[in-house]
């Protein structure tokens, strides 16, 4: 069946996310050391990460909302130091700005330009990526995130929400992402077609069942495949 639109994961599909997360934690820590040294001493980066993990484990109702998880973490860190009014807005802006200073993989932008010249594209993410700040928002018709949707990948409902936004039947949408469980299984369960961006050439986890339709090394391979399919599809 002809592909009429795509949904696309962001972190670790278009850019490596770990360097950005590291920079964001370091930026928050540097601000704390300057403005709240007692909090910085009590909650160095490793301790702050452990606190966030505890918040996530305790607040399963926020599994789809990384933003609120991080803000609650900061509130609890300050409260533990006897400070009731934590500067959440200032700290969040510092974190958010650094988290969105990402470096795209070399293949990502050229492939986006090729793909979005012919197919509508919706981003589909559990994370905090801001397409406007990153500078690639013009390539996306829609942005679907877990925080706004109330559910996170791999829940099929977020994929179906993206399909509704695109106005295309799920079976005519290809979801593209790097995570076997979150992206490929979630999309498959929602009835979307699947393209795994497998940059490290990892074997498909057999415990997850049948592999995705496409196992691709990068976004260039995706653009090549789509363009190869399009003439036959358009000629019918």
PDB file of C-alpha atoms in Angstrom, residues 35-137:
ATOM      1  CA  UNK A  35      23.630  31.173  42.536  1.00  0.00           C
ATOM      2  CA  UNK A  36      22.817  28.389  45.033  1.00  0.00           C
ATOM      3  CA  UNK A  37      26.113  26.753  46.050  1.00  0.00           C
ATOM      4  CA  UNK A  38      24.512  24.904  48.968  1.00  0.00           C
ATOM      5  CA  UNK A  39      22.093  23.176  46.593  1.00  0.00           C
ATOM      6  CA  UNK A  40      24.912  22.429  44.163  1.00  0.00           C
ATOM      7  CA  UNK A  41      26.973  20.805  46.933  1.00  0.00           C
ATOM      8  CA  UNK A  42      24.027  18.757  48.175  1.00  0.00           C
ATOM      9  CA  UNK A  43      22.903  17.748  44.704  1.00  0.00           C
ATOM     10  CA  UNK A  44      25.795  17.261  42.262  1.00  0.00           C
ATOM     11  CA  UNK A  45      24.891  15.969  38.832  1.00  0.00           C
ATOM     12  CA  UNK A  46      24.945  12.279  39.772  1.00  0.00           C
ATOM     13  CA  UNK A  47      22.753  12.837  42.832  1.00  0.00           C
ATOM     14  CA  UNK A  48      20.335  14.985  40.856  1.00  0.00           C
ATOM     15  CA  UNK A  49      19.994  12.210  38.284  1.00  0.00           C
ATOM     16  CA  UNK A  50      19.292   9.672  41.025  1.00  0.00           C
ATOM     17  CA  UNK A  51      16.629  11.983  42.437  1.00  0.00           C
ATOM     18  CA  UNK A  52      14.999  12.315  39.043  1.00  0.00           C
ATOM     19  CA  UNK A  53      14.943   8.516  38.709  1.00  0.00           C
ATOM     20  CA  UNK A  54      13.172   8.294  42.075  1.00  0.00           C
ATOM     21  CA  UNK A  55      10.652  10.920  40.997  1.00  0.00           C
ATOM     22  CA  UNK A  56       9.978   8.963  37.809  1.00  0.00           C
ATOM     23  CA  UNK A  57       9.514   5.728  39.767  1.00  0.00           C
ATOM     24  CA  UNK A  58       7.178   7.354  42.293  1.00  0.00           C
ATOM     25  CA  UNK A  59       5.125   9.328  39.771  1.00  0.00           C
ATOM     26  CA  UNK A  60       4.145   6.780  37.173  1.00  0.00           C
ATOM     27  CA  UNK A  61       1.296   9.103  36.214  1.00  0.00           C
ATOM     28  CA  UNK A  62       3.995  11.369  34.741  1.00  0.00           C
ATOM     29  CA  UNK A  63       5.666   8.698  32.617  1.00  0.00           C
ATOM     30  CA  UNK A  64       4.654  10.690  29.529  1.00  0.00           C
ATOM     31  CA  UNK A  65       5.846  14.044  30.895  1.00  0.00           C
ATOM     32  CA  UNK A  66       9.616  14.415  31.212  1.00  0.00           C
ATOM     33  CA  UNK A  67       9.259  18.179  31.680  1.00  0.00           C
ATOM     34  CA  UNK A  68       7.206  17.912  34.864  1.00  0.00           C
ATOM     35  CA  UNK A  69       9.436  15.095  36.118  1.00  0.00           C
ATOM     36  CA  UNK A  70      12.479  17.351  35.870  1.00  0.00           C
ATOM     37  CA  UNK A  71      10.707  20.316  37.415  1.00  0.00           C
ATOM     38  CA  UNK A  72       9.551  18.214  40.369  1.00  0.00           C
ATOM     39  CA  UNK A  73      13.108  16.965  40.770  1.00  0.00           C
ATOM     40  CA  UNK A  74      14.373  20.531  41.086  1.00  0.00           C
ATOM     41  CA  UNK A  75      11.621  21.419  43.547  1.00  0.00           C
ATOM     42  CA  UNK A  76      12.506  18.445  45.743  1.00  0.00           C
ATOM     43  CA  UNK A  77      16.222  19.223  45.610  1.00  0.00           C
ATOM     44  CA  UNK A  78      15.647  22.783  46.782  1.00  0.00           C
ATOM     45  CA  UNK A  79      13.123  21.697  49.426  1.00  0.00           C
ATOM     46  CA  UNK A  80      15.661  19.254  50.856  1.00  0.00           C
ATOM     47  CA  UNK A  81      17.965  22.249  51.331  1.00  0.00           C
ATOM     48  CA  UNK A  82      15.257  24.217  53.123  1.00  0.00           C
ATOM     49  CA  UNK A  83      14.335  26.420  50.160  1.00  0.00           C
ATOM     50  CA  UNK A  84      10.622  26.386  49.466  1.00  0.00           C
ATOM     51  CA  UNK A  85      10.562  28.712  46.445  1.00  0.00           C
ATOM     52  CA  UNK A  86      12.841  27.086  43.897  1.00  0.00           C
ATOM     53  CA  UNK A  87      13.678  29.161  40.774  1.00  0.00           C
ATOM     54  CA  UNK A  88      12.080  26.575  38.510  1.00  0.00           C
ATOM     55  CA  UNK A  89      11.417  28.847  35.521  1.00  0.00           C
ATOM     56  CA  UNK A  90      14.992  30.120  35.372  1.00  0.00           C
ATOM     57  CA  UNK A  91      16.466  26.642  35.786  1.00  0.00           C
ATOM     58  CA  UNK A  92      14.129  25.110  33.241  1.00  0.00           C
ATOM     59  CA  UNK A  93      15.078  27.702  30.627  1.00  0.00           C
ATOM     60  CA  UNK A  94      18.766  26.965  31.249  1.00  0.00           C
ATOM     61  CA  UNK A  95      18.152  23.227  30.937  1.00  0.00           C
ATOM     62  CA  UNK A  96      15.832  23.502  27.944  1.00  0.00           C
ATOM     63  CA  UNK A  97      18.135  25.791  25.960  1.00  0.00           C
ATOM     64  CA  UNK A  98      21.127  23.487  26.451  1.00  0.00           C
ATOM     65  CA  UNK A  99      19.083  20.343  25.804  1.00  0.00           C
ATOM     66  CA  UNK A 100      18.074  21.710  22.397  1.00  0.00           C
ATOM     67  CA  UNK A 101      21.606  22.566  21.280  1.00  0.00           C
ATOM     68  CA  UNK A 102      21.845  19.338  19.334  1.00  0.00           C
ATOM     69  CA  UNK A 103      24.164  18.390  16.506  1.00  0.00           C
ATOM     70  CA  UNK A 104      22.345  16.608  13.712  1.00  0.00           C
ATOM     71  CA  UNK A 105      23.852  13.530  12.133  1.00  0.00           C
ATOM     72  CA  UNK A 106      25.355  14.566   8.769  1.00  0.00           C
ATOM     73  CA  UNK A 107      22.709  12.652   6.827  1.00  0.00           C
ATOM     74  CA  UNK A 108      19.694  14.017   8.709  1.00  0.00           C
ATOM     75  CA  UNK A 109      19.069  17.445   7.170  1.00  0.00           C
ATOM     76  CA  UNK A 110      19.692  16.476   3.518  1.00  0.00           C
ATOM     77  CA  UNK A 111      17.385  13.488   3.940  1.00  0.00           C
ATOM     78  CA  UNK A 112      14.701  15.617   5.612  1.00  0.00           C
ATOM     79  CA  UNK A 113      14.818  18.030   2.697  1.00  0.00           C
ATOM     80  CA  UNK A 114      14.369  15.220   0.200  1.00  0.00           C
ATOM     81  CA  UNK A 115      11.602  13.488   2.122  1.00  0.00           C
ATOM     82  CA  UNK A 116       9.517  16.518   3.041  1.00  0.00           C
ATOM     83  CA  UNK A 117       9.582  17.781  -0.528  1.00  0.00           C
ATOM     84  CA  UNK A 118       7.229  14.886  -1.332  1.00  0.00           C
ATOM     85  CA  UNK A 119       5.654  13.545   1.869  1.00  0.00           C
ATOM     86  CA  UNK A 120       4.084  15.256   4.898  1.00  0.00           C
ATOM     87  CA  UNK A 121       5.973  14.530   8.089  1.00  0.00           C
ATOM     88  CA  UNK A 122       5.019  14.590  11.770  1.00  0.00           C
ATOM     89  CA  UNK A 123       7.561  14.387  14.566  1.00  0.00           C
ATOM     90  CA  UNK A 124       6.613  11.867  17.239  1.00  0.00           C
ATOM     91  CA  UNK A 125       8.608  12.013  20.455  1.00  0.00           C
ATOM     92  CA  UNK A 126       8.541  11.200  24.145  1.00  0.00           C
ATOM     93  CA  UNK A 127      11.195  13.823  24.822  1.00  0.00           C
ATOM     94  CA  UNK A 128      11.648  17.580  25.149  1.00  0.00           C
ATOM     95  CA  UNK A 129      13.056  18.431  21.731  1.00  0.00           C
ATOM     96  CA  UNK A 130      11.944  21.827  20.434  1.00  0.00           C
ATOM     97  CA  UNK A 131      11.979  21.895  16.632  1.00  0.00           C
ATOM     98  CA  UNK A 132      11.798  25.689  16.555  1.00  0.00           C
ATOM     99  CA  UNK A 133      14.909  26.103  18.711  1.00  0.00           C
ATOM    100  CA  UNK A 134      16.754  23.412  16.804  1.00  0.00           C
ATOM    101  CA  UNK A 135      15.867  25.139  13.539  1.00  0.00           C
ATOM    102  CA  UNK A 136      14.191  22.317  11.617  1.00  0.00           C
ATOM    103  CA  UNK A 137      10.517  23.058  12.326  1.00  0.00           C
TER     104      UNK A 137
END
